[in-house]
Coordinates of C-alpha atoms and ligand atoms in Angstrom, one line a residue:
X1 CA -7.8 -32.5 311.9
X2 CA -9.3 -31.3 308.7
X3 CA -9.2 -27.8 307.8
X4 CA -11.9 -26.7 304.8
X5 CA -11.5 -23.2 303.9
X6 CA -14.6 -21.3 302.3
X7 CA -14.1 -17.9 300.8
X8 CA -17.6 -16.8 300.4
X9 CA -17.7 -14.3 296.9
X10 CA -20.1 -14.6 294.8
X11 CA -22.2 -11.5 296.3
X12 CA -23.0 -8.4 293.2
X13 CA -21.7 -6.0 295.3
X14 CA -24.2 -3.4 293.7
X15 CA -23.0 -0.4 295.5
X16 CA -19.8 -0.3 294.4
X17 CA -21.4 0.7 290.9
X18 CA -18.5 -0.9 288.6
X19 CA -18.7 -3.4 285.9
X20 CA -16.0 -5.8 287.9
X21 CA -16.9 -8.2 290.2
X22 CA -16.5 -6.4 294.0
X23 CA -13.7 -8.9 295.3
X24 CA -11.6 -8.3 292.2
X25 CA -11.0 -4.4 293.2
X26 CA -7.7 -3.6 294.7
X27 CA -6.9 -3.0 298.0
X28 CA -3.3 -1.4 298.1
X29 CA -2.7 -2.7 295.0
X30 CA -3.7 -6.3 295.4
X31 CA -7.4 -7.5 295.1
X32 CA -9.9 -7.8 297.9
X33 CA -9.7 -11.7 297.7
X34 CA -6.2 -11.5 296.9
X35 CA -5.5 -10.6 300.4
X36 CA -7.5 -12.9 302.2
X37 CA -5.8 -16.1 300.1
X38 CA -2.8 -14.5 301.0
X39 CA -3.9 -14.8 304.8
X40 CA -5.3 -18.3 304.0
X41 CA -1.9 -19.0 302.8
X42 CA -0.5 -18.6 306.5
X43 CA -3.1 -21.1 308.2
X44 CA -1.3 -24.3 307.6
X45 CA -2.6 -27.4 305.9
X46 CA -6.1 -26.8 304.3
X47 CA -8.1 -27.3 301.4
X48 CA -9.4 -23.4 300.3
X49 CA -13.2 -22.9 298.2
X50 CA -14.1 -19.7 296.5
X51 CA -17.4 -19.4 296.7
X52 CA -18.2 -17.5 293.0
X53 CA -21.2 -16.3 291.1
X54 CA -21.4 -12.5 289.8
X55 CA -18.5 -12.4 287.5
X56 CA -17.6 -15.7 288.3
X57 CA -15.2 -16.1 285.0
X58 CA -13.5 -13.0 286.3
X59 CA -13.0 -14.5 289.8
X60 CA -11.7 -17.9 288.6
X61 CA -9.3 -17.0 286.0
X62 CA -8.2 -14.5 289.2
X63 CA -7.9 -17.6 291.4
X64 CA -6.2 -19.9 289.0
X65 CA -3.1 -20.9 290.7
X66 CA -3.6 -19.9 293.8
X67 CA -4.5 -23.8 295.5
X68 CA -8.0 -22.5 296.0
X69 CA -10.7 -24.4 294.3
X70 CA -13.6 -22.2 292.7
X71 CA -17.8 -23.8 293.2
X72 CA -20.2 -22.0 291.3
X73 CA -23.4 -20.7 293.2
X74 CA -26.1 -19.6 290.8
X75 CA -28.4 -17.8 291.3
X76 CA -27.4 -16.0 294.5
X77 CA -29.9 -17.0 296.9
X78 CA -28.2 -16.1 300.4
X79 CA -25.2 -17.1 302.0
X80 CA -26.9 -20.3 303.6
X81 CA -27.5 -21.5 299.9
X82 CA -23.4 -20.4 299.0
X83 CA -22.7 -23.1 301.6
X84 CA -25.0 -25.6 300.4
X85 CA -23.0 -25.6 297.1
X86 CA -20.0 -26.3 298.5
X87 CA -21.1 -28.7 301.4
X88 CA -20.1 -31.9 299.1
X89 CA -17.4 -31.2 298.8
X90 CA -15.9 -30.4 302.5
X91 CA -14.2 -33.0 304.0
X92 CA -16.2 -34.9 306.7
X93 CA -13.0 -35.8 309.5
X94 CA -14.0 -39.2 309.8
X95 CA -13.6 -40.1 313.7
X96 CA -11.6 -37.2 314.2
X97 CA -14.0 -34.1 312.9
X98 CA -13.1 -31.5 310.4
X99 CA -13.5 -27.9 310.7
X100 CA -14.8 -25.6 308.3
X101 CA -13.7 -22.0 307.9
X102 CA -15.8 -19.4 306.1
X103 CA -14.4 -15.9 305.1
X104 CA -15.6 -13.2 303.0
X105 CA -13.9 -12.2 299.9
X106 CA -15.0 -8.5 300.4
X107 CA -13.6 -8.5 304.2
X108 CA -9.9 -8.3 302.9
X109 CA -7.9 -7.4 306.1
X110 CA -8.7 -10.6 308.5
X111 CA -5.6 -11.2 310.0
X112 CA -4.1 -15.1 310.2
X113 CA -4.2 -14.7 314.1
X114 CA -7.4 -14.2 314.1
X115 CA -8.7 -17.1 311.7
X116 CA -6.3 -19.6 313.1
X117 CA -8.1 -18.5 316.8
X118 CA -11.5 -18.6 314.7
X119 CA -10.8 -22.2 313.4
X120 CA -8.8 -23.4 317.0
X121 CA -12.2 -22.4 318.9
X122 CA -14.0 -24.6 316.9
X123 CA -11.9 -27.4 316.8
X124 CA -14.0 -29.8 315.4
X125 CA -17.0 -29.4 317.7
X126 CA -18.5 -26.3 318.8
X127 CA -19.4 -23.5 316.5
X128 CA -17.4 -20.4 316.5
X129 CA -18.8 -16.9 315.4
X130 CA -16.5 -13.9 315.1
X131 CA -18.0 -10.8 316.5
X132 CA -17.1 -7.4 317.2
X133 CA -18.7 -4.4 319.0
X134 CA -19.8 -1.5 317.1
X135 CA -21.2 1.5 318.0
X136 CA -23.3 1.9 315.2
X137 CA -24.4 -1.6 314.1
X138 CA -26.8 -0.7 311.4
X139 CA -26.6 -3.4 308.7
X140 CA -25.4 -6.1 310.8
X141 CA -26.7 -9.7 312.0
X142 CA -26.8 -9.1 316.1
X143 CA -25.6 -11.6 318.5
X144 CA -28.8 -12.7 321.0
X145 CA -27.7 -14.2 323.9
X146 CA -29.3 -15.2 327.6
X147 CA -29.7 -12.1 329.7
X148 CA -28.3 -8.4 328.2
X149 CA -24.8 -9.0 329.1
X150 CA -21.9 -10.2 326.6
X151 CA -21.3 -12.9 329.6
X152 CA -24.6 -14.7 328.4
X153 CA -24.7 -17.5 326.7
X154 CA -25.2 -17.2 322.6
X155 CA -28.9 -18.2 321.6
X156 CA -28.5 -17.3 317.8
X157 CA -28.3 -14.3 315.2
X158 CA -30.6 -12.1 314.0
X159 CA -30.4 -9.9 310.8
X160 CA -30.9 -6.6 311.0
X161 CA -34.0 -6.8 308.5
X162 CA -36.0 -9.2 310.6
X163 CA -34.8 -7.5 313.8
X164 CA -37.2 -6.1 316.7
X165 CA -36.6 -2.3 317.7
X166 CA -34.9 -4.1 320.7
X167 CA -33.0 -6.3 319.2
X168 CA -31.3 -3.4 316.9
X169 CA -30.5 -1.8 320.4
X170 CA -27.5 -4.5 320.4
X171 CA -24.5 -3.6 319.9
X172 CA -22.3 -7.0 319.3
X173 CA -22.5 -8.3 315.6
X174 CA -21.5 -11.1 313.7
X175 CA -18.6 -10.4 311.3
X176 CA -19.4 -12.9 308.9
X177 CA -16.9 -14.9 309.4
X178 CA -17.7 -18.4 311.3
X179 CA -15.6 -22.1 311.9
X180 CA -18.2 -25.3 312.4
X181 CA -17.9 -28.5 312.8
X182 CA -18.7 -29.9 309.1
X183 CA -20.3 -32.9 309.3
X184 CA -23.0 -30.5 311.4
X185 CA -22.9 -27.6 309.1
X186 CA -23.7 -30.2 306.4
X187 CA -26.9 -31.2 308.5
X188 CA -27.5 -28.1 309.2
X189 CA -27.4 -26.1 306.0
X190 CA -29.5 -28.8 304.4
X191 CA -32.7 -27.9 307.0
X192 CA -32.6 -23.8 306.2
X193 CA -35.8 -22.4 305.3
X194 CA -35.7 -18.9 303.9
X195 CA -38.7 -17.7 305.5
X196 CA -37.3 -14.2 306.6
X197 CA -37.5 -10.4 305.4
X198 CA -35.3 -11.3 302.5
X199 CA -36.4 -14.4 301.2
X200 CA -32.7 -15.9 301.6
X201 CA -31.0 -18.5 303.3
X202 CA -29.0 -17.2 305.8
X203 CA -26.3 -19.0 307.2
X204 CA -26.8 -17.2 310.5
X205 CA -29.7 -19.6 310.9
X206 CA -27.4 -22.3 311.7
X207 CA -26.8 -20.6 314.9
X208 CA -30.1 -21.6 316.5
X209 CA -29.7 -25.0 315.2
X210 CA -26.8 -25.7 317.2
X211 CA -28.1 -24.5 320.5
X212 CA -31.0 -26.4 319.9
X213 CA -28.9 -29.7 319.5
X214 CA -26.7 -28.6 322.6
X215 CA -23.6 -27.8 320.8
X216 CA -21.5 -25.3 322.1
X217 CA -21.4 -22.0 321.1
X218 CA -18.3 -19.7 321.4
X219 CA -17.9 -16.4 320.6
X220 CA -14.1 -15.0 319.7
X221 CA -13.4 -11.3 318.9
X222 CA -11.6 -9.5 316.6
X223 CA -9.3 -7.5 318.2
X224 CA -9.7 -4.0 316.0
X225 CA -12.6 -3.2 313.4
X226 CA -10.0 -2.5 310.7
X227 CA -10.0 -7.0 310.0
X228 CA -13.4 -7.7 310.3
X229 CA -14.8 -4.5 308.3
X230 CA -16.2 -5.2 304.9
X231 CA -16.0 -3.6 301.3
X232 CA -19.4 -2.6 300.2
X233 CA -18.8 0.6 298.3
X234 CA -16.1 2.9 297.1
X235 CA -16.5 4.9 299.8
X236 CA -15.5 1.9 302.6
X237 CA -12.6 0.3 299.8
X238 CA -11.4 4.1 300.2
X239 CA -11.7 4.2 304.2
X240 CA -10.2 0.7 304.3
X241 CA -7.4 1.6 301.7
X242 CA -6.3 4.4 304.1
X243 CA -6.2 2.2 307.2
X244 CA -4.3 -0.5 305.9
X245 CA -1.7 2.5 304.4
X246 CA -1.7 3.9 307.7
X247 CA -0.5 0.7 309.4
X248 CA 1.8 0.1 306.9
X249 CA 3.3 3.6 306.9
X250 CA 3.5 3.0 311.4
X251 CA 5.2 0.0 310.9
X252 CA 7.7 1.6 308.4
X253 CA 8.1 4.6 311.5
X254 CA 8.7 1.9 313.9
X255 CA 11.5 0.2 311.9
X256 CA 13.3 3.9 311.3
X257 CA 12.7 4.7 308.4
X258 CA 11.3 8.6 308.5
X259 CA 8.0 9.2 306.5
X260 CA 7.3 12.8 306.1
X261 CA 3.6 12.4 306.6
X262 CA 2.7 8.8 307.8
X263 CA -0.5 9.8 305.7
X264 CA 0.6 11.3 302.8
X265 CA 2.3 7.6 301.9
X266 CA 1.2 4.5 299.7
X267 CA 2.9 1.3 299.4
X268 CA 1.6 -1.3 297.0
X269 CA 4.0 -4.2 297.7
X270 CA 7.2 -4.4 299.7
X271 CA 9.6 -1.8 300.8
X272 CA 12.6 -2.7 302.3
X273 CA 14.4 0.3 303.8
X274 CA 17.8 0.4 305.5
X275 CA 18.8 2.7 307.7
X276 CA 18.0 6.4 307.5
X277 CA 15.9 6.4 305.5
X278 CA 14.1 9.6 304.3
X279 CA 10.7 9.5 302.4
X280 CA 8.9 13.4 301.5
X281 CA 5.6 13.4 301.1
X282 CA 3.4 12.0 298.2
X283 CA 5.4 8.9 297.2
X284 CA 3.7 5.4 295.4
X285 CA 5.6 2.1 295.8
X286 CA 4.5 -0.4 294.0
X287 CA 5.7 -4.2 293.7
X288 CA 9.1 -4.9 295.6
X289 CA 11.5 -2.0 296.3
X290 CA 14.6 -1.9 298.4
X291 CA 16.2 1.6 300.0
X292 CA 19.8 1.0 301.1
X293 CA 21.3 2.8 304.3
X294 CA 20.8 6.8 304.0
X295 CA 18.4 6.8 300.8
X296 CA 16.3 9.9 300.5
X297 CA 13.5 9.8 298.2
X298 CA 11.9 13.7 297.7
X299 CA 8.1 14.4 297.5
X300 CA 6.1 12.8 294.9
X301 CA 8.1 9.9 293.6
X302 CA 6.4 6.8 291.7
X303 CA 8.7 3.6 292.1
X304 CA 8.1 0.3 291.4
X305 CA 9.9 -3.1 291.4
X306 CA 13.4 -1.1 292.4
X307 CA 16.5 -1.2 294.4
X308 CA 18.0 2.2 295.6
X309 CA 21.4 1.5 296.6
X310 CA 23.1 3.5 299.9
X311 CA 23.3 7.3 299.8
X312 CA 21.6 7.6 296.7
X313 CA 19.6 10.2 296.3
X314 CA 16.1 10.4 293.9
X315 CA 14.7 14.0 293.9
X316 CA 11.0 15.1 293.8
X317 CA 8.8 13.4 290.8
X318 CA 10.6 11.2 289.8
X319 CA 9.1 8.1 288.3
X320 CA 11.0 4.5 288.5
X321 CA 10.5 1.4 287.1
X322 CA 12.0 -1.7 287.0
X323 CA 16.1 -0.3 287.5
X324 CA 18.6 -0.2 290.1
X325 CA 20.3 2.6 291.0
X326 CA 23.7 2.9 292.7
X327 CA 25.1 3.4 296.1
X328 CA 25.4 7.8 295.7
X329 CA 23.5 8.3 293.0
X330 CA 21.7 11.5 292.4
X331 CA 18.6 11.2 290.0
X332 CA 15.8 14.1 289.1
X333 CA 13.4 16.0 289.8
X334 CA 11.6 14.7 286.9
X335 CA 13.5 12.1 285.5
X336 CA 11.9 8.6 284.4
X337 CA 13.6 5.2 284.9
X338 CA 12.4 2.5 283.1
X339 CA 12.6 -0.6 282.7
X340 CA 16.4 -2.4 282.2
X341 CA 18.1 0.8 283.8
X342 CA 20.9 -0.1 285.8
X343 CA 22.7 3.0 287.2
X344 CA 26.1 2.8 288.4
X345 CA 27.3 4.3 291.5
X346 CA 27.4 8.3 291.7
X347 CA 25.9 8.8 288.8
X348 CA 24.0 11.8 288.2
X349 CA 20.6 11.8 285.7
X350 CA 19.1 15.0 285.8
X351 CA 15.6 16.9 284.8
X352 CA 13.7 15.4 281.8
X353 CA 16.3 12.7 281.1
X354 CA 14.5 9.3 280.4
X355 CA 16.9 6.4 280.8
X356 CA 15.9 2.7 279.5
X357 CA 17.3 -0.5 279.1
X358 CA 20.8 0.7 279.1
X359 CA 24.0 0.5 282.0
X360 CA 25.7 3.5 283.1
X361 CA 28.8 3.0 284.6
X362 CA 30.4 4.4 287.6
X363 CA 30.2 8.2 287.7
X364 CA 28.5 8.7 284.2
X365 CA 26.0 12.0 283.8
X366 CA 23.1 13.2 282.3
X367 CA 22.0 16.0 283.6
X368 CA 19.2 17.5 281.4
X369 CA 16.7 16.4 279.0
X370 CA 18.0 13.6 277.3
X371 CA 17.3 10.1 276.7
X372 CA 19.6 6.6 276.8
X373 CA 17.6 3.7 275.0
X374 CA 19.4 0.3 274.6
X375 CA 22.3 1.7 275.6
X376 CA 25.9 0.6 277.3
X377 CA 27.8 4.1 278.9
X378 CA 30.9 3.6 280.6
X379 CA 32.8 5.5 283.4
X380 CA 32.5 9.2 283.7
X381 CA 30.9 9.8 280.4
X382 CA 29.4 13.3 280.2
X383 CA 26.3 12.9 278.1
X384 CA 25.0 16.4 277.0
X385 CA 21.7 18.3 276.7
X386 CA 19.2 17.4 274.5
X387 CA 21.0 14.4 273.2
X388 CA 19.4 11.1 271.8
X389 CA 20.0 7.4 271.4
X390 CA 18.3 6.9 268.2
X391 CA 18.0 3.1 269.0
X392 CA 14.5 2.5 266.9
X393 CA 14.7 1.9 262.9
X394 CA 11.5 1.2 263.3
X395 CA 11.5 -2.6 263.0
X396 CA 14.5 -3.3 265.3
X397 CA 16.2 -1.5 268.4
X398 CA 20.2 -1.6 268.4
X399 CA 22.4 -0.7 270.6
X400 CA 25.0 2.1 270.9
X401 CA 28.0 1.9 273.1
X402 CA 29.8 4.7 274.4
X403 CA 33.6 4.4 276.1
X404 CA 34.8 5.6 279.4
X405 CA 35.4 9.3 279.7
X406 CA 33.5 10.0 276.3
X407 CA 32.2 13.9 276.1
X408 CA 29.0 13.9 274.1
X409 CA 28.2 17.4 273.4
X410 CA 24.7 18.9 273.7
X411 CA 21.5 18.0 271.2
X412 CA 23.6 15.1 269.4
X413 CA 22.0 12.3 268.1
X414 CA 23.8 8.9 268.0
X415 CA 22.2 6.6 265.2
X416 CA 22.2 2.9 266.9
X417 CA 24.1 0.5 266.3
X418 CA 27.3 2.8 266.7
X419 CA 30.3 3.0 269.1
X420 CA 31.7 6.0 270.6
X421 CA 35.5 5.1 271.3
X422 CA 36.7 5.4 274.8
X423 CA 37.8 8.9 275.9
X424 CA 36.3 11.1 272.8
X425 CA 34.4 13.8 272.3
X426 CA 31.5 14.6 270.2
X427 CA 30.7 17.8 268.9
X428 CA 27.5 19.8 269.7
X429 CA 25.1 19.2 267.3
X430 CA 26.1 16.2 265.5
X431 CA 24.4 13.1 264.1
X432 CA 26.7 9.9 264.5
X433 CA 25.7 7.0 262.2
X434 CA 29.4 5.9 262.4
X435 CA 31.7 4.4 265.0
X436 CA 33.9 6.9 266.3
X437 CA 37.5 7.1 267.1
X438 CA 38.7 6.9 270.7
X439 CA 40.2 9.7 271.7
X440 CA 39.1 12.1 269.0
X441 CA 36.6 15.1 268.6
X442 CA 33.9 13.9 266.2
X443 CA 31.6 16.3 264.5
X444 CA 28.8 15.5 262.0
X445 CA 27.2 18.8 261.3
X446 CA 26.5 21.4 259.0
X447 CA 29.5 23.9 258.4
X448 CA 29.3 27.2 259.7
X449 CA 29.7 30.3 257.3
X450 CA 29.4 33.8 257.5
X451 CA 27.8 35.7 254.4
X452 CA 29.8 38.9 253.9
X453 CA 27.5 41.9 252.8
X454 CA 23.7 40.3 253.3
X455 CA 21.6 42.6 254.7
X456 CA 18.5 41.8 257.0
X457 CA 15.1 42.7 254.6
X458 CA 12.9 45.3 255.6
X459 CA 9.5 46.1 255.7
X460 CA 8.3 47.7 252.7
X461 CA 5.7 50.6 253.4
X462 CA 2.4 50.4 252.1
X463 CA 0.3 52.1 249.9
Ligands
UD1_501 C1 -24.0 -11.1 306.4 C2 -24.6 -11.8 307.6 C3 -24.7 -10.8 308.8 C4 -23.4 -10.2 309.1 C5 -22.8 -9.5 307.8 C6 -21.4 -9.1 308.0 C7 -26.0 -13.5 306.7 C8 -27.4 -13.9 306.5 N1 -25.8 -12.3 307.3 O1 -25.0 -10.1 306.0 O2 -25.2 -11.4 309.9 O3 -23.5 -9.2 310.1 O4 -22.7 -10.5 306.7 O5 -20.9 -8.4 306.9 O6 -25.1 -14.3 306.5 N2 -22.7 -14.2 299.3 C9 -22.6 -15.2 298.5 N3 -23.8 -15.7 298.0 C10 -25.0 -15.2 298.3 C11 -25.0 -14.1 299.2 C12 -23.9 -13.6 299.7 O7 -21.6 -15.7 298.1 O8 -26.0 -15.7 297.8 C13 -21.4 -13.6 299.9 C14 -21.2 -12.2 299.5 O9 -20.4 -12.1 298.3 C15 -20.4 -11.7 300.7 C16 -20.9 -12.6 301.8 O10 -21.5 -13.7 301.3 O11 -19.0 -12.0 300.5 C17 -21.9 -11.8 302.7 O12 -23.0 -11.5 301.9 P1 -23.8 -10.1 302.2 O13 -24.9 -10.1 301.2 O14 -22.8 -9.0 302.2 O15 -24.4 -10.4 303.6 P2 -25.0 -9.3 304.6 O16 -26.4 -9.1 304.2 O17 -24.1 -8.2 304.7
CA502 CA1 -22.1 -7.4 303.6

């Protein structure tokens, strides 16, 4: 049967007080509407419409891509008339019936379960309303239905504006999120009036409509507030954003890995963890990151699009990005990975040492406040303090290679392109703009004298 998805997000979203369109704000590092297409994306064969209008350019070159088809509502008059836009273009079933979706782009944690059960209650031919109950329903459309009990049959909705002091007594609300059959929601959309406290067409109008023709009303729940709750302000993206960690940082527990603080955790992509697995407090993972067997990452660690190979070990502050680090590694407190940094295994970057892209072979160190730009170190290479890869001319970067076993002595600076031969040492202090010899101490400094009979001026009294 025909499944038409609608994505309903062309609301202002006024109290969120920011210049971007509200379903463009991110949610654990993805936008609002970003996570339900990503839920769309698990409901099987559909077409999907994105419903836009405030920042619609913003929205559809967000949406490009994605499958989803983007219908223009302008102006903004209620979320009856956002349907009405898209209504020609919803598939009608034929003989069979379709069934026609809607979602909220600012409601970003709907589970698939959920919809699919949404959609599979309507199947075609009853209407299905999503609703939840709240204990403080202020806001909300309420369910009305025959006699007080939840067991009564569903008569329509009510917004909260246009509600009697009764009426806001009930606790059982629709979520904004409904599946009908479309050839009726296509009747019905077309005979809303907007006679209400508003002055909108409300979608929730088409409840009444079906009872009236004798079409079957369901109701199905949402089995925990945390899917059906919507982004209205900073203040709820801010509650929901700590939920969705918070479930995120459980399921991690679950699986083994040992979070510190379950709430002192943020994860902006994927982590896969082995086993093991130690995380301190205070640590951002962003894209896709993998932690081998017995990682330990210390408190306040950024990393991002990473793999952390077994044993290794990343102390606290350290910031990663885009490099892989090998199986018994030790790197910080404060060091900076970036991009192109592949680390052997066992080797050791210390504090202040900034490492970019540039391979370190097995066992190779540096240990204190140095950096490695465009750079190829081999095995056990001791790479001193304070020393630099001068890889930037200022037009082009170049390369400099250093051989296994090389010693570079503290504060050096090697002038890329340059080759240190395999098993040499370079003196303290020295600027290499030329290959060096294996095996050999190079030095590249100023020579130092001593100045027989100089004495140290003094101060000369005054007046
Ligand atoms: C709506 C429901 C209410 C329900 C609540 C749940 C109606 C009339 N009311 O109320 O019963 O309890 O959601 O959160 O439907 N939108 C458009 N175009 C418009 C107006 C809204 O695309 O012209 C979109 C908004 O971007 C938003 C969604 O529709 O994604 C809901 O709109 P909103 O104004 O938040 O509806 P509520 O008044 O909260
Ligand atoms: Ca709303």
């Amino acid at each position: 049967m025909a499944l038409d998805i609608v994505i309903m997000a062309a609301g202002k979203g006024t109290r969120m007080k920011s210049r971007h369109p509200k379903v463009l704000h991110q949610l654990a590092g993805r936008s609002l509407l970003g996570h339900v297409l990503g839920t769309t994306a698990q409901l099987g064969e559909h077409r999907c419409w994105v419903i836009t209008g405030h920042g619609a350019d913003a929205v559809e070159s967000a949406i490009a891509g994605t499958g989803a088809v983007s219908v223009r509502q302008m102006p903004q008059l209620g979320t009856g008339h956002a349907i009405q836009q898209v209504v020609p273009h919803l598939a009608d079933g034929g003989a069979e019936g379709g069934t026609t979706l809607i979602l909220n782009g600012d409601v970003p944690l709907i589970a698939a379960d959920t919809a699919r059960a949404l959609a599979q209650a309507c199947g075609g031919e009853r209407l299905a309303l999503l609703t939840i109950v709240l204990d403080d329903a202020t806001g909300y459309g309420r369910i009305l239905r025959s006699g007080d009990a939840m067991g009564g049959r569903v008569l329509g909705i009510v917004e909260h504006k246009d509600a009697s002091e009764r009426q806001r007594e009930i606790r059982e609300v629709y979520t904004g999120m409904m599946a009908a059959p479309t050839a009726a929601l296509k009747r019905w959309v077309a005979a809303l009036k907007n006679d209400n406290a508003q002055g909108e067409f409300y979608l929730t109008d088409i409840v009444a409509m079906a009872v009236a023709e004798g079409v079957p009303v369901v109701a199905t729940h949402a089995s925990d507030d945390t899917e059906v709750l919507g982004v209205n302000s900073p203040l709820q993206l801010a509650d929901l954003e700590r939920r969705f960690q918070r479930r995120q940082a459980d399921a991690l527990l679950e699986a083994g890995v040992r979070l510190a603080d379950p709430a002192r955790f943020d994860l902006r992509g994927t982590l896969a963890a082995g086993q093991d697995v130690e995380i301190d407090v205070g640590c951002v993972f962003e894209g896709a990151v993998t932690l081998g067997n017995e990682v330990r990452i210390g408190a306040h660690c950024v990393i991002r699009d990473a793999a952390i190979g077994a044993g290794a070990v990343i102390h606290p502050f350290t910031h990663i990005e885009g490099a892989s680090v090998g199986a018994g590694a030790l790197v910080g407190p404060y060091a900076r990975l970036r991009p192109g940094a592949v680390l052997g295994e066992q080797v050791h970057i210390g504090n202040f040492v900034e490492v970019k892209n540039s391979t370190l072979a097995k066992g190779a160190k540096a240990n204190h406040l140095a950096y490695l730009g465009d750079a190829t170190v081999g095995e056990r290479v001791n790479y001193g303090a304070g020393s630099i890869t001068a890889n930037y001319d200022g037009a082009n970067k170049h390369r400099t290679v250093i051989g296994d076993d090389v010693h570079i002595g503290s504060n050096c600076v090697l002038i890329a392109p340059v080759t240190i031969g395999a098993g040499g040492t370079v003196g303290g202090g020295s600027t290499i703009s030329k290959d060096t010899p294996a095996g050999q101490l190079s030095v590249a400094r100023g020579k130092q004298v001593a100045v027989a009979g100089w004495t140290r001026p003094v101060k000369t009294k005054k007046g």
